[in-house]
């Protein structure tokens, strides 16, 4: 982001606020200073503000949503004054209020107030605002919106975090822990590795089964076979 101040006969008291992306001009807004009153002109009103505290930024007027130049001004002013993004903020750290007022389509006023927390008889303090400056009245001049392709590229968000793995968790002792679901298995038909000893036992059992088939199945069959032999003699 950049802010450039210039002064010429054609554009007196000129301020250009813009942003860069990937070494290219992303957008820019040209404002003319019509009225200015410095902080020192407000006396000791601004002595309570501390460097590094985040201001409360307020935009007054629907034109900040409908007029393209003022919508751009809102985006630029937020980027300029909000500071570093934070998740939480202490109420005591809000010591000033920055207010932007859209007077009409091409005029903008900027005011800044110091915040004082006073006793109210309850747990919630009473808030008192005192103008601390600077007080600026701008006239909106030229502006440039970001190109569509460049805006699309600048608004890309990286994917943060790892992709969630199904049935995988973590343990403080074992580290990565997985869960496996197995179907019911029949141990009788389960194919296992065969050892030489089991192969020898199978060969012997097959040989015994073959010999048993050759033998008579019943005692009657054996006697009949024996009787038939004596008649033949």
PDB file of C-alpha atoms in Angstrom:
ATOM      1  CA  UNK A   1       0.000   0.000   0.000  1.00  0.00           C
ATOM      2  CA  UNK A   2       1.217   3.541  -0.703  1.00  0.00           C
ATOM      3  CA  UNK A   3       0.144   7.145  -0.022  1.00  0.00           C
ATOM      4  CA  UNK A   4       1.444   9.919  -2.271  1.00  0.00           C
ATOM      5  CA  UNK A   5       0.988  13.631  -1.610  1.00  0.00           C
ATOM      6  CA  UNK A   6       1.392  16.214  -4.366  1.00  0.00           C
ATOM      7  CA  UNK A   7       0.418  19.800  -5.165  1.00  0.00           C
ATOM      8  CA  UNK A   8      -0.012  21.426  -8.557  1.00  0.00           C
ATOM      9  CA  UNK A   9      -2.037  24.206 -10.129  1.00  0.00           C
ATOM     10  CA  UNK A  10      -4.367  21.725 -11.833  1.00  0.00           C
ATOM     11  CA  UNK A  11      -4.789  19.477  -8.756  1.00  0.00           C
ATOM     12  CA  UNK A  12      -3.909  21.365  -5.581  1.00  0.00           C
ATOM     13  CA  UNK A  13      -3.445  19.557  -2.247  1.00  0.00           C
ATOM     14  CA  UNK A  14      -3.718  16.162  -3.864  1.00  0.00           C
ATOM     15  CA  UNK A  15      -3.433  12.784  -2.065  1.00  0.00           C
ATOM     16  CA  UNK A  16      -3.280   9.444  -3.919  1.00  0.00           C
ATOM     17  CA  UNK A  17      -3.946   6.247  -1.949  1.00  0.00           C
ATOM     18  CA  UNK A  18      -3.326   2.949  -3.742  1.00  0.00           C
ATOM     19  CA  UNK A  19      -2.318  -0.666  -3.468  1.00  0.00           C
ATOM     20  CA  UNK A  20       0.110  -2.828  -5.398  1.00  0.00           C
ATOM     21  CA  UNK A  21      -0.075  -6.558  -6.150  1.00  0.00           C
ATOM     22  CA  UNK A  22       2.615  -8.662  -7.802  1.00  0.00           C
ATOM     23  CA  UNK A  23       4.514  -5.517  -8.841  1.00  0.00           C
ATOM     24  CA  UNK A  24       1.418  -4.116 -10.572  1.00  0.00           C
ATOM     25  CA  UNK A  25      -0.921  -1.273  -9.669  1.00  0.00           C
ATOM     26  CA  UNK A  26      -3.971  -2.944  -8.126  1.00  0.00           C
ATOM     27  CA  UNK A  27      -6.220   0.078  -7.427  1.00  0.00           C
ATOM     28  CA  UNK A  28      -5.882   3.787  -6.611  1.00  0.00           C
ATOM     29  CA  UNK A  29      -7.966   6.703  -5.365  1.00  0.00           C
ATOM     30  CA  UNK A  30      -7.228  10.401  -5.782  1.00  0.00           C
ATOM     31  CA  UNK A  31      -8.519  12.774  -3.076  1.00  0.00           C
ATOM     32  CA  UNK A  32      -8.319  16.551  -2.839  1.00  0.00           C
ATOM     33  CA  UNK A  33      -7.911  18.143   0.604  1.00  0.00           C
ATOM     34  CA  UNK A  34     -10.547  20.891   0.916  1.00  0.00           C
ATOM     35  CA  UNK A  35     -10.269  21.475   4.681  1.00  0.00           C
ATOM     36  CA  UNK A  36      -7.645  20.461   7.227  1.00  0.00           C
ATOM     37  CA  UNK A  37      -7.175  20.942  10.955  1.00  0.00           C
ATOM     38  CA  UNK A  38      -4.162  19.316  12.619  1.00  0.00           C
ATOM     39  CA  UNK A  39      -4.057  17.378  15.895  1.00  0.00           C
ATOM     40  CA  UNK A  40      -2.126  20.156  17.641  1.00  0.00           C
ATOM     41  CA  UNK A  41      -5.021  22.545  17.036  1.00  0.00           C
ATOM     42  CA  UNK A  42      -7.225  20.432  19.359  1.00  0.00           C
ATOM     43  CA  UNK A  43      -5.015  20.896  22.398  1.00  0.00           C
ATOM     44  CA  UNK A  44      -4.610  17.987  24.798  1.00  0.00           C
ATOM     45  CA  UNK A  45      -7.598  16.011  23.462  1.00  0.00           C
ATOM     46  CA  UNK A  46      -5.406  13.486  21.717  1.00  0.00           C
ATOM     47  CA  UNK A  47      -2.831  12.867  24.430  1.00  0.00           C
ATOM     48  CA  UNK A  48      -4.624   9.711  25.664  1.00  0.00           C
ATOM     49  CA  UNK A  49      -4.160   7.795  22.414  1.00  0.00           C
ATOM     50  CA  UNK A  50      -1.244   5.368  22.412  1.00  0.00           C
ATOM     51  CA  UNK A  51       0.820   4.132  19.521  1.00  0.00           C
ATOM     52  CA  UNK A  52      -0.091   0.593  18.484  1.00  0.00           C
ATOM     53  CA  UNK A  53      -3.668   0.598  19.785  1.00  0.00           C
ATOM     54  CA  UNK A  54      -6.355  -0.300  17.266  1.00  0.00           C
ATOM     55  CA  UNK A  55      -9.011   2.328  16.461  1.00  0.00           C
ATOM     56  CA  UNK A  56     -12.735   1.752  16.102  1.00  0.00           C
ATOM     57  CA  UNK A  57     -13.478   2.629  12.452  1.00  0.00           C
ATOM     58  CA  UNK A  58     -17.010   3.814  11.622  1.00  0.00           C
ATOM     59  CA  UNK A  59     -18.411   4.567   8.154  1.00  0.00           C
ATOM     60  CA  UNK A  60     -21.538   6.736   8.059  1.00  0.00           C
ATOM     61  CA  UNK A  61     -23.680   6.757   4.907  1.00  0.00           C
ATOM     62  CA  UNK A  62     -25.103   4.223   2.481  1.00  0.00           C
ATOM     63  CA  UNK A  63     -23.043   5.707  -0.346  1.00  0.00           C
ATOM     64  CA  UNK A  64     -20.063   3.672   0.910  1.00  0.00           C
ATOM     65  CA  UNK A  65     -21.910   0.649  -0.496  1.00  0.00           C
ATOM     66  CA  UNK A  66     -23.499   2.088  -3.654  1.00  0.00           C
ATOM     67  CA  UNK A  67     -20.962   4.587  -5.076  1.00  0.00           C
ATOM     68  CA  UNK A  68     -17.877   2.812  -6.545  1.00  0.00           C
ATOM     69  CA  UNK A  69     -15.424   5.594  -5.615  1.00  0.00           C
ATOM     70  CA  UNK A  70     -16.609   5.700  -1.987  1.00  0.00           C
ATOM     71  CA  UNK A  71     -16.660   1.890  -1.764  1.00  0.00           C
ATOM     72  CA  UNK A  72     -13.029   1.965  -2.862  1.00  0.00           C
ATOM     73  CA  UNK A  73     -12.319   4.688  -0.285  1.00  0.00           C
ATOM     74  CA  UNK A  74     -13.816   2.496   2.457  1.00  0.00           C
ATOM     75  CA  UNK A  75     -11.609  -0.450   1.497  1.00  0.00           C
ATOM     76  CA  UNK A  76      -8.468   1.682   1.337  1.00  0.00           C
ATOM     77  CA  UNK A  77      -9.119   3.464   4.650  1.00  0.00           C
ATOM     78  CA  UNK A  78      -9.746   0.149   6.409  1.00  0.00           C
ATOM     79  CA  UNK A  79      -6.453  -1.244   5.125  1.00  0.00           C
ATOM     80  CA  UNK A  80      -4.644   1.923   6.178  1.00  0.00           C
ATOM     81  CA  UNK A  81      -5.906   2.255   9.760  1.00  0.00           C
ATOM     82  CA  UNK A  82      -6.830  -1.236  10.968  1.00  0.00           C
ATOM     83  CA  UNK A  83      -3.255  -2.356  11.638  1.00  0.00           C
ATOM     84  CA  UNK A  84      -2.388  -6.015  12.080  1.00  0.00           C
ATOM     85  CA  UNK A  85      -5.317  -8.492  12.062  1.00  0.00           C
ATOM     86  CA  UNK A  86      -6.026  -9.937  15.528  1.00  0.00           C
ATOM     87  CA  UNK A  87      -8.520 -12.491  16.873  1.00  0.00           C
ATOM     88  CA  UNK A  88      -9.238 -10.751  20.179  1.00  0.00           C
ATOM     89  CA  UNK A  89      -8.957  -7.194  21.455  1.00  0.00           C
ATOM     90  CA  UNK A  90      -9.037  -5.671  24.924  1.00  0.00           C
ATOM     91  CA  UNK A  91     -11.732  -3.047  25.456  1.00  0.00           C
ATOM     92  CA  UNK A  92      -9.235  -0.818  27.253  1.00  0.00           C
ATOM     93  CA  UNK A  93      -7.082  -0.810  24.103  1.00  0.00           C
ATOM     94  CA  UNK A  94      -9.728   1.072  22.070  1.00  0.00           C
ATOM     95  CA  UNK A  95      -8.725   4.658  22.821  1.00  0.00           C
ATOM     96  CA  UNK A  96      -9.855   6.399  19.626  1.00  0.00           C
ATOM     97  CA  UNK A  97     -12.637   6.347  17.052  1.00  0.00           C
ATOM     98  CA  UNK A  98     -12.049   7.086  13.365  1.00  0.00           C
ATOM     99  CA  UNK A  99     -15.226   8.174  11.593  1.00  0.00           C
ATOM    100  CA  UNK A 100     -15.671   8.623   7.837  1.00  0.00           C
ATOM    101  CA  UNK A 101     -18.816  10.394   6.620  1.00  0.00           C
ATOM    102  CA  UNK A 102     -20.064  10.269   3.018  1.00  0.00           C
ATOM    103  CA  UNK A 103     -21.534  13.746   2.456  1.00  0.00           C
ATOM    104  CA  UNK A 104     -22.464  13.071  -1.177  1.00  0.00           C
ATOM    105  CA  UNK A 105     -21.134  11.156  -4.177  1.00  0.00           C
ATOM    106  CA  UNK A 106     -17.882  13.131  -4.398  1.00  0.00           C
ATOM    107  CA  UNK A 107     -17.267  14.470  -0.882  1.00  0.00           C
ATOM    108  CA  UNK A 108     -15.862  12.682   2.123  1.00  0.00           C
ATOM    109  CA  UNK A 109     -15.185  13.868   5.677  1.00  0.00           C
ATOM    110  CA  UNK A 110     -12.750  12.275   8.091  1.00  0.00           C
ATOM    111  CA  UNK A 111     -12.954  12.814  11.877  1.00  0.00           C
ATOM    112  CA  UNK A 112     -11.078  11.271  14.793  1.00  0.00           C
ATOM    113  CA  UNK A 113     -12.231  11.183  18.430  1.00  0.00           C
ATOM    114  CA  UNK A 114     -10.516  10.127  21.641  1.00  0.00           C
ATOM    115  CA  UNK A 115     -12.374   7.677  23.882  1.00  0.00           C
ATOM    116  CA  UNK A 116     -12.777   8.236  27.623  1.00  0.00           C
ATOM    117  CA  UNK A 117     -14.304   5.591  29.902  1.00  0.00           C
ATOM    118  CA  UNK A 118     -16.075   7.274  32.809  1.00  0.00           C
ATOM    119  CA  UNK A 119     -17.967   5.970  35.814  1.00  0.00           C
ATOM    120  CA  UNK A 120     -21.595   5.064  35.236  1.00  0.00           C
ATOM    121  CA  UNK A 121     -22.558   3.357  38.491  1.00  0.00           C
ATOM    122  CA  UNK A 122     -22.610  -0.046  36.747  1.00  0.00           C
ATOM    123  CA  UNK A 123     -20.038  -2.500  35.501  1.00  0.00           C
ATOM    124  CA  UNK A 124     -20.305  -1.032  31.997  1.00  0.00           C
ATOM    125  CA  UNK A 125     -18.506   2.343  31.825  1.00  0.00           C
ATOM    126  CA  UNK A 126     -19.932   5.444  30.182  1.00  0.00           C
ATOM    127  CA  UNK A 127     -18.164   6.276  26.935  1.00  0.00           C
ATOM    128  CA  UNK A 128     -17.352   9.912  26.168  1.00  0.00           C
ATOM    129  CA  UNK A 129     -15.945  11.041  22.796  1.00  0.00           C
ATOM    130  CA  UNK A 130     -13.805  14.142  22.334  1.00  0.00           C
ATOM    131  CA  UNK A 131     -12.594  15.248  18.906  1.00  0.00           C
ATOM    132  CA  UNK A 132      -8.818  14.985  18.812  1.00  0.00           C
ATOM    133  CA  UNK A 133      -8.069  15.588  15.117  1.00  0.00           C
ATOM    134  CA  UNK A 134      -7.035  15.585  12.450  1.00  0.00           C
ATOM    135  CA  UNK A 135     -10.192  16.939  10.790  1.00  0.00           C
ATOM    136  CA  UNK A 136     -10.097  16.551   7.013  1.00  0.00           C
ATOM    137  CA  UNK A 137     -12.639  17.222   4.265  1.00  0.00           C
ATOM    138  CA  UNK A 138     -11.882  15.458   0.984  1.00  0.00           C
ATOM    139  CA  UNK A 139     -13.218  15.834  -2.511  1.00  0.00           C
ATOM    140  CA  UNK A 140     -13.175  12.606  -4.518  1.00  0.00           C
ATOM    141  CA  UNK A 141     -11.313  12.987  -7.781  1.00  0.00           C
ATOM    142  CA  UNK A 142     -10.100  10.221 -10.078  1.00  0.00           C
ATOM    143  CA  UNK A 143     -10.075   6.559  -9.113  1.00  0.00           C
ATOM    144  CA  UNK A 144      -9.113   3.234 -10.617  1.00  0.00           C
ATOM    145  CA  UNK A 145     -10.780  -0.065  -9.722  1.00  0.00           C
ATOM    146  CA  UNK A 146      -8.784  -3.324  -9.924  1.00  0.00           C
ATOM    147  CA  UNK A 147      -8.966  -5.302 -13.203  1.00  0.00           C
ATOM    148  CA  UNK A 148     -11.109  -8.420 -12.990  1.00  0.00           C
ATOM    149  CA  UNK A 149      -8.307 -10.908 -13.714  1.00  0.00           C
ATOM    150  CA  UNK A 150      -5.908  -9.216 -11.279  1.00  0.00           C
ATOM    151  CA  UNK A 151      -8.596  -9.061  -8.591  1.00  0.00           C
ATOM    152  CA  UNK A 152      -9.320 -12.758  -9.001  1.00  0.00           C
ATOM    153  CA  UNK A 153      -5.634 -13.561  -8.656  1.00  0.00           C
ATOM    154  CA  UNK A 154      -5.193 -11.339  -5.590  1.00  0.00           C
ATOM    155  CA  UNK A 155      -8.177 -12.808  -3.734  1.00  0.00           C
ATOM    156  CA  UNK A 156      -6.945 -16.393  -3.935  1.00  0.00           C
ATOM    157  CA  UNK A 157      -6.636 -18.022  -0.523  1.00  0.00           C
ATOM    158  CA  UNK A 158      -4.088 -20.771   0.142  1.00  0.00           C
ATOM    159  CA  UNK A 159      -5.316 -24.074   1.534  1.00  0.00           C
ATOM    160  CA  UNK A 160      -4.129 -24.274   5.115  1.00  0.00           C
ATOM    161  CA  UNK A 161      -3.810 -27.443   7.151  1.00  0.00           C
ATOM    162  CA  UNK A 162      -3.559 -31.067   6.148  1.00  0.00           C
ATOM    163  CA  UNK A 163      -6.287 -33.014   4.430  1.00  0.00           C
ATOM    164  CA  UNK A 164      -8.198 -35.119   6.935  1.00  0.00           C
ATOM    165  CA  UNK A 165      -7.429 -38.824   6.625  1.00  0.00           C
ATOM    166  CA  UNK A 166     -10.218 -41.289   7.213  1.00  0.00           C
ATOM    167  CA  UNK A 167      -9.803 -43.632  10.222  1.00  0.00           C
ATOM    168  CA  UNK A 168      -6.464 -42.049  11.126  1.00  0.00           C
ATOM    169  CA  UNK A 169      -5.802 -40.274  14.395  1.00  0.00           C
ATOM    170  CA  UNK A 170      -2.905 -39.413  16.685  1.00  0.00           C
ATOM    171  CA  UNK A 171      -1.793 -40.489  20.109  1.00  0.00           C
ATOM    172  CA  UNK A 172       0.583 -38.773  22.520  1.00  0.00           C
ATOM    173  CA  UNK A 173       2.544 -42.009  22.989  1.00  0.00           C
ATOM    174  CA  UNK A 174       2.296 -43.898  19.697  1.00  0.00           C
ATOM    175  CA  UNK A 175       2.017 -40.911  17.365  1.00  0.00           C
ATOM    176  CA  UNK A 176       0.024 -41.733  14.255  1.00  0.00           C
ATOM    177  CA  UNK A 177      -2.653 -44.346  14.955  1.00  0.00           C
ATOM    178  CA  UNK A 178      -4.841 -45.962  12.302  1.00  0.00           C
ATOM    179  CA  UNK A 179      -8.002 -48.038  12.492  1.00  0.00           C
ATOM    180  CA  UNK A 180      -8.515 -50.972  10.134  1.00  0.00           C
ATOM    181  CA  UNK A 181     -11.819 -52.776   9.576  1.00  0.00           C
ATOM    182  CA  UNK A 182     -11.478 -56.461   8.536  1.00  0.00           C
ATOM    183  CA  UNK A 183     -14.302 -58.799   7.404  1.00  0.00           C
ATOM    184  CA  UNK A 184     -15.026 -62.010   9.311  1.00  0.00           C
ATOM    185  CA  UNK A 185     -12.547 -64.728   8.307  1.00  0.00           C
ATOM    186  CA  UNK A 186     -12.894 -68.538   8.324  1.00  0.00           C
ATOM    187  CA  UNK A 187      -9.674 -69.932   9.736  1.00  0.00           C
ATOM    188  CA  UNK A 188     -10.330 -73.390   8.203  1.00  0.00           C
ATOM    189  CA  UNK A 189     -10.190 -72.133   4.639  1.00  0.00           C
ATOM    190  CA  UNK A 190      -7.657 -69.409   5.256  1.00  0.00           C
ATOM    191  CA  UNK A 191      -4.624 -69.731   3.034  1.00  0.00           C
ATOM    192  CA  UNK A 192      -1.473 -69.843   5.131  1.00  0.00           C
ATOM    193  CA  UNK A 193       2.151 -70.570   4.343  1.00  0.00           C
ATOM    194  CA  UNK A 194       2.881 -74.321   4.037  1.00  0.00           C
ATOM    195  CA  UNK A 195       5.906 -75.878   5.734  1.00  0.00           C
ATOM    196  CA  UNK A 196       7.767 -79.061   4.674  1.00  0.00           C
ATOM    197  CA  UNK A 197       6.514 -81.002   7.665  1.00  0.00           C
ATOM    198  CA  UNK A 198       2.893 -80.331   6.821  1.00  0.00           C
ATOM    199  CA  UNK A 199       3.524 -81.374   3.196  1.00  0.00           C
ATOM    200  CA  UNK A 200       4.947 -84.765   4.355  1.00  0.00           C
ATOM    201  CA  UNK A 201       1.934 -85.347   6.571  1.00  0.00           C
ATOM    202  CA  UNK A 202      -0.404 -84.611   3.651  1.00  0.00           C
ATOM    203  CA  UNK A 203       1.412 -87.125   1.414  1.00  0.00           C
ATOM    204  CA  UNK A 204       1.202 -89.807   4.071  1.00  0.00           C
ATOM    205  CA  UNK A 205      -2.499 -89.154   4.650  1.00  0.00           C
ATOM    206  CA  UNK A 206      -3.180 -89.410   0.904  1.00  0.00           C
ATOM    207  CA  UNK A 207      -1.288 -92.710   0.698  1.00  0.00           C
ATOM    208  CA  UNK A 208      -3.225 -94.155   3.606  1.00  0.00           C
ATOM    209  CA  UNK A 209      -6.523 -93.054   2.018  1.00  0.00           C
ATOM    210  CA  UNK A 210      -5.570 -94.799  -1.242  1.00  0.00           C
ATOM    211  CA  UNK A 211      -4.690 -98.034   0.536  1.00  0.00           C
ATOM    212  CA  UNK A 212      -7.983 -97.939   2.468  1.00  0.00           C
ATOM    213  CA  UNK A 213      -9.923 -97.806  -0.814  1.00  0.00           C
ATOM    214  CA  UNK A 214      -8.253-100.990  -2.045  1.00  0.00           C
ATOM    215  CA  UNK A 215      -9.230-102.926   1.078  1.00  0.00           C
ATOM    216  CA  UNK A 216     -12.734-104.587   1.393  1.00  0.00           C
ATOM    217  CA  UNK A 217     -15.166-102.254   2.977  1.00  0.00           C
ATOM    218  CA  UNK A 218     -17.010-104.831   5.145  1.00  0.00           C
ATOM    219  CA  UNK A 219     -16.298-108.232   6.745  1.00  0.00           C
ATOM    220  CA  UNK A 220     -19.023-109.885   4.582  1.00  0.00           C
ATOM    221  CA  UNK A 221     -17.283-108.846   1.452  1.00  0.00           C
ATOM    222  CA  UNK A 222     -14.066-110.289   2.785  1.00  0.00           C
ATOM    223  CA  UNK A 223     -15.721-113.655   3.645  1.00  0.00           C
ATOM    224  CA  UNK A 224     -17.361-113.847   0.212  1.00  0.00           C
ATOM    225  CA  UNK A 225     -14.064-113.228  -1.382  1.00  0.00           C
ATOM    226  CA  UNK A 226     -12.499-116.007   0.711  1.00  0.00           C
ATOM    227  CA  UNK A 227     -15.371-118.510  -0.028  1.00  0.00           C
ATOM    228  CA  UNK A 228     -15.188-117.930  -3.710  1.00  0.00           C
ATOM    229  CA  UNK A 229     -11.551-118.833  -3.617  1.00  0.00           C
ATOM    230  CA  UNK A 230     -12.145-122.298  -1.966  1.00  0.00           C
ATOM    231  CA  UNK A 231     -14.791-123.316  -4.556  1.00  0.00           C
ATOM    232  CA  UNK A 232     -12.427-122.542  -7.270  1.00  0.00           C
ATOM    233  CA  UNK A 233      -9.972-125.030  -5.813  1.00  0.00           C
TER     234      UNK A 233
END
